[in-house]
Coordinates of N, CA and C in Angstrom, one line a residue:
X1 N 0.8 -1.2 0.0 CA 0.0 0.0 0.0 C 0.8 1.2 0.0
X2 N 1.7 1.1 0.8 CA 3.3 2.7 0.6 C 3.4 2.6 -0.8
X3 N 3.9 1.6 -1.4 CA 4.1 1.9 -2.5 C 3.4 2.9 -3.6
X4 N 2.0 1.9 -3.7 CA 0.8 2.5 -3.9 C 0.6 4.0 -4.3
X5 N 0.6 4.2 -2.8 CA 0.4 6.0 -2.1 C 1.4 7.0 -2.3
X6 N 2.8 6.4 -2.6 CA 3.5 7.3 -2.9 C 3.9 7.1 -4.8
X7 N 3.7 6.1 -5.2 CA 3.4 6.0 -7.1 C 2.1 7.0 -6.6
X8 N 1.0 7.8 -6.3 CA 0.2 8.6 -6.6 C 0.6 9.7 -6.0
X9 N 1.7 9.8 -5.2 CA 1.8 11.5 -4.8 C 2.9 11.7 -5.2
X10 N 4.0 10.9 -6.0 CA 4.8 11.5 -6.9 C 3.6 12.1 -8.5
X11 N 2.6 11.0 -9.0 CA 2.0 11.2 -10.1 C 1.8 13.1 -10.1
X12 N 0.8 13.1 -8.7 CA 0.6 14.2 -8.0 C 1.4 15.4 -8.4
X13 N 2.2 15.1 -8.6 CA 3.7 16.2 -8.1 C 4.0 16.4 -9.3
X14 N 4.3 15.4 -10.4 CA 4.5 15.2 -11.7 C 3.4 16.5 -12.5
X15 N 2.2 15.9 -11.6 CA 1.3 17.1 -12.8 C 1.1 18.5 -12.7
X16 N 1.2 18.5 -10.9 CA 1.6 20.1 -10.4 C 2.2 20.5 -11.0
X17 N 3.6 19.8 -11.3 CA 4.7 20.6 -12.2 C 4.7 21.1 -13.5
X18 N 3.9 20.0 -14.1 CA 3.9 20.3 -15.5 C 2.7 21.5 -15.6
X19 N 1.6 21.9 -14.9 CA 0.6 22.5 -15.1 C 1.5 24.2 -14.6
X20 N 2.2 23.9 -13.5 CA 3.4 24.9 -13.7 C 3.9 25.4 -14.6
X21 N 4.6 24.5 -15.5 CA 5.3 24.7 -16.8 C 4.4 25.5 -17.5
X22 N 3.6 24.9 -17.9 CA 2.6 25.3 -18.8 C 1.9 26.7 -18.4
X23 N 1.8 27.1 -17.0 CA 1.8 28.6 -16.8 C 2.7 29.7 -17.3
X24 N 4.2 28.9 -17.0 CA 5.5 29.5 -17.1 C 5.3 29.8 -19.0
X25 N 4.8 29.0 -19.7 CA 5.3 28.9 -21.1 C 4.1 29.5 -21.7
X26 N 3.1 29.7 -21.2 CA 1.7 31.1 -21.3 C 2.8 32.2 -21.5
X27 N 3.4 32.2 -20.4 CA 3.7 33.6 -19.4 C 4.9 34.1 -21.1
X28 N 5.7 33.2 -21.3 CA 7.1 33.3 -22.0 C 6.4 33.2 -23.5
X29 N 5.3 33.0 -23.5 CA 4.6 33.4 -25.1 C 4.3 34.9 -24.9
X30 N 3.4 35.4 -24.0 CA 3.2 36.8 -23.7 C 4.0 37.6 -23.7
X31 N 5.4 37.2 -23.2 CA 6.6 38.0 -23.4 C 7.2 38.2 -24.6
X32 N 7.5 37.1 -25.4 CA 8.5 37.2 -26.9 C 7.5 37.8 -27.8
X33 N 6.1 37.7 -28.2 CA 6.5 38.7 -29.1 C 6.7 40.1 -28.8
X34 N 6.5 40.6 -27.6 CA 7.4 41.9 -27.7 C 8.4 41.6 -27.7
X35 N 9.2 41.0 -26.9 CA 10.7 41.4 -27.3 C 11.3 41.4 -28.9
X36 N 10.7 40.5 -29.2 CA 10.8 40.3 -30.7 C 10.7 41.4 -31.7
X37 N 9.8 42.2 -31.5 CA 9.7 43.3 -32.2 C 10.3 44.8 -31.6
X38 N 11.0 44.6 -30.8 CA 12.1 45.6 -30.3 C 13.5 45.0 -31.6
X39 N 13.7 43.6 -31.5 CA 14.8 43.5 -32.0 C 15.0 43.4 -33.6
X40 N 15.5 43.3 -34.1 CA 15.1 43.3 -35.8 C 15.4 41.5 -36.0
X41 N 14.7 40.7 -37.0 CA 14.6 39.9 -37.3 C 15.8 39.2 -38.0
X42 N 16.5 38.6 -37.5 CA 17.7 37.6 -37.9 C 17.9 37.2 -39.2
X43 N 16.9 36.8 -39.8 CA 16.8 36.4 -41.5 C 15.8 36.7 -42.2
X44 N 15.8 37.6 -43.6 CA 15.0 37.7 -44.3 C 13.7 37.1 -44.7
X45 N 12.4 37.4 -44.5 CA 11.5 36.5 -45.2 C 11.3 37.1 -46.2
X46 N 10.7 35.8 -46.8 CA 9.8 36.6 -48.1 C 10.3 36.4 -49.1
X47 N 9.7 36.7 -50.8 CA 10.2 36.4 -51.6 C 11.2 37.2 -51.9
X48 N 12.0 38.5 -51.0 CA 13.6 38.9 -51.6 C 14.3 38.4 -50.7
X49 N 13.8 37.0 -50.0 CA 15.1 36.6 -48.9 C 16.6 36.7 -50.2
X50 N 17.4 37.2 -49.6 CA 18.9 36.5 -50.3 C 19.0 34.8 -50.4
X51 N 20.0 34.3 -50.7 CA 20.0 32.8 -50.8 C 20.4 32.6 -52.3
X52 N 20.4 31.2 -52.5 CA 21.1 30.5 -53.8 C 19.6 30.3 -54.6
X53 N 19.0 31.3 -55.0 CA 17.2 31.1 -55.3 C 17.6 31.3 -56.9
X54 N 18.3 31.4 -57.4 CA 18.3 31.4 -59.0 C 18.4 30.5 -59.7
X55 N 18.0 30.3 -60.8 CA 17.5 29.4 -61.4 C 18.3 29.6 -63.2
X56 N 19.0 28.4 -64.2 CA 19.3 29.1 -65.4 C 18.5 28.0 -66.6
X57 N 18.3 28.5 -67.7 CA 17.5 27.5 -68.7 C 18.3 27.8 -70.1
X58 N 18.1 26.8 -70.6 CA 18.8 26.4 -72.0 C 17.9 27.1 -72.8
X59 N 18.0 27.4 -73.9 CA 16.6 27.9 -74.4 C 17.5 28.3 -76.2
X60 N 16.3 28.4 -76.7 CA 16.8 28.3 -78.8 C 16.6 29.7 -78.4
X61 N 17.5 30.0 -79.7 CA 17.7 31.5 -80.0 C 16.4 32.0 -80.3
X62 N 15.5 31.0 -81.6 CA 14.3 31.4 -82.1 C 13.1 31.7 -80.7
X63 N 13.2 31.0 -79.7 CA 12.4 31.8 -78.7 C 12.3 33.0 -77.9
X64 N 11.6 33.6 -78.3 CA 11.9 35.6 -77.9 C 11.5 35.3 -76.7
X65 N 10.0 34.9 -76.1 CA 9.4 35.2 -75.1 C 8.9 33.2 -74.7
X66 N 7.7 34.0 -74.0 CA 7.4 32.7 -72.8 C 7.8 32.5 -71.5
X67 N 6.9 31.8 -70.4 CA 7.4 31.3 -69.8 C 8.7 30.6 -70.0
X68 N 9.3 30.4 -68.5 CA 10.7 29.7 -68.9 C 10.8 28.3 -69.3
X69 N 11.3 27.9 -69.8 CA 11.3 26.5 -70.4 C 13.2 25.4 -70.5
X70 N 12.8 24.9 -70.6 CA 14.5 24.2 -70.3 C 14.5 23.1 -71.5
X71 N 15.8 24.1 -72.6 CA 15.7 22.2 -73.8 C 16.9 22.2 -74.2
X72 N 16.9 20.9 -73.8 CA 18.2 20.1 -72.9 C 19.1 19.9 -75.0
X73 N 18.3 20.0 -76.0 CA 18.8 19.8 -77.5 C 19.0 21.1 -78.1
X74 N 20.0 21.5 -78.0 CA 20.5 23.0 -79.1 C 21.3 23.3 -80.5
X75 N 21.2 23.9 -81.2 CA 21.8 24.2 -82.1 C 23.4 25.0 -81.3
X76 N 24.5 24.8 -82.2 CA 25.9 25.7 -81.8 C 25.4 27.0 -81.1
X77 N 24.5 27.4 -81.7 CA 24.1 29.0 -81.1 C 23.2 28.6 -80.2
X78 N 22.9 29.4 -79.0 CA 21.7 29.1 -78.2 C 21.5 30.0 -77.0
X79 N 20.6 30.0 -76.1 CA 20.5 31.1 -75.0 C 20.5 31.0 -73.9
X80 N 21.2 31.0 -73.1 CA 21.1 30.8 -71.8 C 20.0 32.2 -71.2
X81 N 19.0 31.8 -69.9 CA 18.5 32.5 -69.6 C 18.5 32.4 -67.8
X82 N 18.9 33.8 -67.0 CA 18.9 33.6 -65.8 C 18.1 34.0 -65.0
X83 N 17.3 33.6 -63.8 CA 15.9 33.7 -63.7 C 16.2 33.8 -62.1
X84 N 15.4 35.1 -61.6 CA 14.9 34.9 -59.8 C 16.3 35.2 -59.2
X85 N 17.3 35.9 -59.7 CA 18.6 35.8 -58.8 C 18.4 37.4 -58.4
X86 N 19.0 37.7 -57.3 CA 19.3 39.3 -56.1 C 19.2 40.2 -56.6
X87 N 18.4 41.4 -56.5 CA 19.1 42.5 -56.9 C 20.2 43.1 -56.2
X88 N 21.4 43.6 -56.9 CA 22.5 44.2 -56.4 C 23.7 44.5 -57.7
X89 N 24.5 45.0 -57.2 CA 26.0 44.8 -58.2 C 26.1 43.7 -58.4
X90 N 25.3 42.9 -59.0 CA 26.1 41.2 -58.8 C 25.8 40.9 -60.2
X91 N 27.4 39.8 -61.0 CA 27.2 39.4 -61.6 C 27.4 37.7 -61.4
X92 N 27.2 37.1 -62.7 CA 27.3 36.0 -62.8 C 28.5 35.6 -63.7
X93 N 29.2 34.0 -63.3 CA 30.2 33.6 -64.0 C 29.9 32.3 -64.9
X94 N 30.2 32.4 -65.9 CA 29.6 31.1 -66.7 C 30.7 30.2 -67.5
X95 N 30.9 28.8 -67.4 CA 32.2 28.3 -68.0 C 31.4 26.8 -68.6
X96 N 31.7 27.0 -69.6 CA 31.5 25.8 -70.4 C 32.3 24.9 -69.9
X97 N 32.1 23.5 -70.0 CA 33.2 22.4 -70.5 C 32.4 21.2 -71.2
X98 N 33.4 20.6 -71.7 CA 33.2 19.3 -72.6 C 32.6 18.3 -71.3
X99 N 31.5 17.3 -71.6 CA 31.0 16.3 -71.1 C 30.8 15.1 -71.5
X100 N 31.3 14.1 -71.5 CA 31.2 12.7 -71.4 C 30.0 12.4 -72.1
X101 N 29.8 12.1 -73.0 CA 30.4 10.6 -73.7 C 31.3 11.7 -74.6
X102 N 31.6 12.9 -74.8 CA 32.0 13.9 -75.6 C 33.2 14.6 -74.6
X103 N 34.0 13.9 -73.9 CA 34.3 14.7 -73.0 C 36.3 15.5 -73.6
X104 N 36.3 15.1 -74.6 CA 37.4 15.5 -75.1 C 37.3 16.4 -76.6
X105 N 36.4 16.9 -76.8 CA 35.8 17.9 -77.8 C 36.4 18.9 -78.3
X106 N 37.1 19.3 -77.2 CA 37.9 20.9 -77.9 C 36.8 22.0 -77.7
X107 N 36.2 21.8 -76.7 CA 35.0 22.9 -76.8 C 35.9 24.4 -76.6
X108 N 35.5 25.3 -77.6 CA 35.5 27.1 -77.5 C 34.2 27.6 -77.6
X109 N 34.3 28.8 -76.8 CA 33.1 29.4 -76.6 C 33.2 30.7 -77.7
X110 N 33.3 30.7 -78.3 CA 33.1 31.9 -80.2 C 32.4 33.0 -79.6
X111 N 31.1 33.1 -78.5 CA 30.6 34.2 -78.4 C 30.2 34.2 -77.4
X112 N 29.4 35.4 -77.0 CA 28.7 35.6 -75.1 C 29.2 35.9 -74.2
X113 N 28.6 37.0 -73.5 CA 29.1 37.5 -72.0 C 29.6 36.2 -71.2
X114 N 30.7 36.4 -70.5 CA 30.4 35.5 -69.5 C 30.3 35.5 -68.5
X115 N 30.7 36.6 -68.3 CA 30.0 37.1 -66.5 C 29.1 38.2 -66.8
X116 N 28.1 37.7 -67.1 CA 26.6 38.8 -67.2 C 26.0 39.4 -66.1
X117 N 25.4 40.1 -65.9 CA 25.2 41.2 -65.1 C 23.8 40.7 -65.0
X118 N 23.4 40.2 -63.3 CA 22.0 39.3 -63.1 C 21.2 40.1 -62.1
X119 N 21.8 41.0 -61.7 CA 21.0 41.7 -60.3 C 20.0 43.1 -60.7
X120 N 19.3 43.2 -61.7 CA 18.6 44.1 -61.9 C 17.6 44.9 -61.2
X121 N 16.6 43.4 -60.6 CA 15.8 44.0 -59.9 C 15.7 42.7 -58.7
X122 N 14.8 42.9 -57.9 CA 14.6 41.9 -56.4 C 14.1 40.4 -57.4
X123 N 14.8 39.2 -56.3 CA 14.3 38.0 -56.8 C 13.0 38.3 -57.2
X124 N 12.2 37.4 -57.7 CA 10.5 37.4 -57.8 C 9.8 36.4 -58.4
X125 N 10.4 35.5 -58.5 CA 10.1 33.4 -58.5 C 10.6 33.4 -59.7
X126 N 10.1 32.2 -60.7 CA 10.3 31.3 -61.1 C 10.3 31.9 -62.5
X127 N 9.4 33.1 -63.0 CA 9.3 33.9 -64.2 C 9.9 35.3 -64.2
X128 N 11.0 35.1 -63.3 CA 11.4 37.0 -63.5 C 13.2 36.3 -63.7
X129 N 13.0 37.3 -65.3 CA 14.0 36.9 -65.9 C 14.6 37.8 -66.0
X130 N 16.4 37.8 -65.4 CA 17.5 38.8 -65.0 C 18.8 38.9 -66.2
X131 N 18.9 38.4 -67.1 CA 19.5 38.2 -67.9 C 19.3 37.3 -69.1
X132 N 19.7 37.0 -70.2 CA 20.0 36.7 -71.2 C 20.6 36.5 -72.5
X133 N 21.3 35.6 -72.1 CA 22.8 35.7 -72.8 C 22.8 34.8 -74.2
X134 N 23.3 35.0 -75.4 CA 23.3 34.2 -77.0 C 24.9 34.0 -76.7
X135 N 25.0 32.4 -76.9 CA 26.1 31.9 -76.9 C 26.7 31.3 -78.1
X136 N 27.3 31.2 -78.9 CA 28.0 30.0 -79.3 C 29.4 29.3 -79.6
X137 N 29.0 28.2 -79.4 CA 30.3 26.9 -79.2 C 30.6 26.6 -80.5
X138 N 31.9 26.1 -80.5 CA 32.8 25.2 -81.3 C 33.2 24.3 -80.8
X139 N 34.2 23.5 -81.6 CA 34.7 22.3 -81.1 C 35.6 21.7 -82.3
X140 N 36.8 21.4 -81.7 CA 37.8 20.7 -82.7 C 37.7 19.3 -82.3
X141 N 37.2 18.8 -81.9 CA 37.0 16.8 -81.8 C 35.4 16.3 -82.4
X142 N 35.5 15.8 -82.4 CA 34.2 14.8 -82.9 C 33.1 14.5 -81.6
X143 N 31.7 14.9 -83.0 CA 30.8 14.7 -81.9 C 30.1 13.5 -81.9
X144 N 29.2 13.4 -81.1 CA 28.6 12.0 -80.6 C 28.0 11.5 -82.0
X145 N 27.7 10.3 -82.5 CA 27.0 10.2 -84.2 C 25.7 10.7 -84.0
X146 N 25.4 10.1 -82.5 CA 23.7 10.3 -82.7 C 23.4 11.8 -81.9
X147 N 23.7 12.5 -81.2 CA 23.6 13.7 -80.4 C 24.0 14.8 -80.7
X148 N 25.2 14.7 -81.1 CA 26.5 15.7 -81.2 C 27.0 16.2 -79.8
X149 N 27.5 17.3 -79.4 CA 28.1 17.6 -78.3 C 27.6 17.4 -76.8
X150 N 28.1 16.7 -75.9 CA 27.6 16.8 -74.8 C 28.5 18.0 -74.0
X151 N 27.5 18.9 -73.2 CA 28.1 20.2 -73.0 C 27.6 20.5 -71.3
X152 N 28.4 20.9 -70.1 CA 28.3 21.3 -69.0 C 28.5 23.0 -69.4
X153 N 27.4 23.4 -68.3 CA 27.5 24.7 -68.0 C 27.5 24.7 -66.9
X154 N 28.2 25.8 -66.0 CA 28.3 25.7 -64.6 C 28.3 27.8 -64.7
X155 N 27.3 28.1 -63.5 CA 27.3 29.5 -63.2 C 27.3 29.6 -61.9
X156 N 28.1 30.4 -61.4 CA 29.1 30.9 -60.3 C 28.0 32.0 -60.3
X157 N 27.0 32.3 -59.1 CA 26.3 33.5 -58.6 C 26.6 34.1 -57.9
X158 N 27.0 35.7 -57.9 CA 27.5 36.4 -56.6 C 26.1 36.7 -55.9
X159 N 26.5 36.8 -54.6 CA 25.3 37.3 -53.4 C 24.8 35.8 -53.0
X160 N 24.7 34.7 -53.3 CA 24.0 33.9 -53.0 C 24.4 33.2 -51.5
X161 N 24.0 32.8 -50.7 CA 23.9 32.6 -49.4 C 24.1 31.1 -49.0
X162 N 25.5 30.5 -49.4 CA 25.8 29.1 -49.4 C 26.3 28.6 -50.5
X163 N 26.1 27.7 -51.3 CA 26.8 27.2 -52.7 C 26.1 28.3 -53.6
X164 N 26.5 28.3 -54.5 CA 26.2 29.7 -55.3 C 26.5 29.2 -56.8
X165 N 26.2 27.9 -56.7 CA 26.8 27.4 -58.2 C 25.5 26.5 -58.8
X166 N 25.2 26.7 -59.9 CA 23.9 25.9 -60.7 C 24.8 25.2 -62.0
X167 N 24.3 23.9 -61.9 CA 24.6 23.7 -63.6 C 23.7 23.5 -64.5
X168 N 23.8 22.9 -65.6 CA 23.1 22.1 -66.6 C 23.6 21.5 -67.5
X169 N 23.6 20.1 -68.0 CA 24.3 19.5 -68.8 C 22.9 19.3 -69.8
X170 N 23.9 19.5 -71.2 CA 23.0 19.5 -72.5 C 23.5 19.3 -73.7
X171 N 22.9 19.1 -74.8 CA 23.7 18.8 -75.9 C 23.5 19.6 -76.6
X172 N 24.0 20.0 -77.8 CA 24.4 20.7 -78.8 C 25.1 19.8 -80.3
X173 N 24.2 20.4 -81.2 CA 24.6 19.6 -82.4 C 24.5 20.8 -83.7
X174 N 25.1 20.2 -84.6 CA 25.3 21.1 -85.9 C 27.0 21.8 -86.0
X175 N 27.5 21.4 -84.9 CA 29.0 22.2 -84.6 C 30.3 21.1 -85.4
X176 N 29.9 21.7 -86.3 CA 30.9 20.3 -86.8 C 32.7 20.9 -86.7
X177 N 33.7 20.4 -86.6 CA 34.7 20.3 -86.0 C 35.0 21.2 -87.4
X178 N 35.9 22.5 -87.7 CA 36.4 22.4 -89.3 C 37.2 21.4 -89.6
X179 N 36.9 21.9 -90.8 CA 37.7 20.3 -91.7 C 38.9 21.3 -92.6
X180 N 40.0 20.6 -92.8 CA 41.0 21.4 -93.6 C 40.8 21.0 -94.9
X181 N 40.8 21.6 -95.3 CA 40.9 21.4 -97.2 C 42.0 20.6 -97.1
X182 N 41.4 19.5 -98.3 CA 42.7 18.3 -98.7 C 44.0 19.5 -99.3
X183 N 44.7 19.4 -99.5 CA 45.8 20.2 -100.1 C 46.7 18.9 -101.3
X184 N 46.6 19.6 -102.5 CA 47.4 19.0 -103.6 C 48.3 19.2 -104.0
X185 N 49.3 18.4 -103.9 CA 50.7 18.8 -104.5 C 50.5 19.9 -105.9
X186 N 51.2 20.3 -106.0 CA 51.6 21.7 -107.2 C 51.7 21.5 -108.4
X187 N 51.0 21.4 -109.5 CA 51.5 20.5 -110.8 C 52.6 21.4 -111.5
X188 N 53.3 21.0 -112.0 CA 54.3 21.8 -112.7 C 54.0 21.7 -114.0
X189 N 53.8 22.5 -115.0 CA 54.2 22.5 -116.6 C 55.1 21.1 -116.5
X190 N 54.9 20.8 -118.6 CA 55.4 19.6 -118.4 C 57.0 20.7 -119.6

């Protein structure tokens, strides 16, 4: 029976306390939000938090407008498009390389900014488009029979809040490697 009686006035004691607690933690809700709004907020909400929020898409020259769209098949010439990144001084860094099954290509980049200028105006999702750049590649090695170029992009974003790096791998076809004119010996008079 002790045992009993005291498993029910510890129980006892257990719930006094917690009904305690539960005053205390009323009490310490009533308190923070003011303190809270004495102090300024730690991290941005909202859609201009800073962060790695930008987004880039492959896109044909021939498309002026539209929603953004991503096609992963391009001709040598093509557009990169940069979407939802900071406003500020900030630009962007952009570097091609050759990709596997193409990975020894000889890729040159013939044209395009490559650190374009992305911070115009405040992020603002998924359709606010900060830049737009016309690129085109070459290549002195041979491309895939059936694909043609397998191609990495990688963009280095200043301001962003952690990795700051986006890529996309894509292909690219119609870049055919030059070819040198056969050259013929010299005929001489006879």
């Amino acid at each position: 029976m002790v045992a009993l009686s005291d498993s029910r006035s510890r129980l006892g004691s257990l719930v006094a306390a917690a009904g305690t607690l539960s005053l205390l933690g009323g009490t310490v809700a009533l308190v923070a939000p003011a303190a809270a709004s004495v102090a300024p907020p730690l991290v941005a909400v909202g859609p201009q938090a800073p962060g790695n929020n930008g987004t880039i898409k492959i896109e044909g020259v021939d498309v002026q407008t539209g929603p953004p769209n991503n096609n992963p098949h391009q001709g040598c010439t093509f557009v990169v498009e940069f979407y939802n990144y900071d406003e500020g001084n900030l630009s962007a860094t952009v570097n091609f390389a050759d990709q596997a099954p193409t990975a020894n290509a000889g890729l040159q980049v013939q044209s395009g900014d490559l650190t374009p200028f992305i911070g115009g105006d405040p992020a603002g999702g998924g359709n606010d488009l900060d830049a737009k750049v016309t690129y085109t590649l070459s290549f002195t090695g041979q491309p895939h029979p059936q694909q043609g170029y397998h191609v990495k992009i990688t963009i280095h974003a200043q301001g962003s809040i952690g990795a700051d790096t986006k890529h996309k791998v894509f292909w690219v076809k119609g870049c055919n490697p030059p070819t040198t004119p056969p050259t013929t010996p010299p005929t001489t008079p006879p």
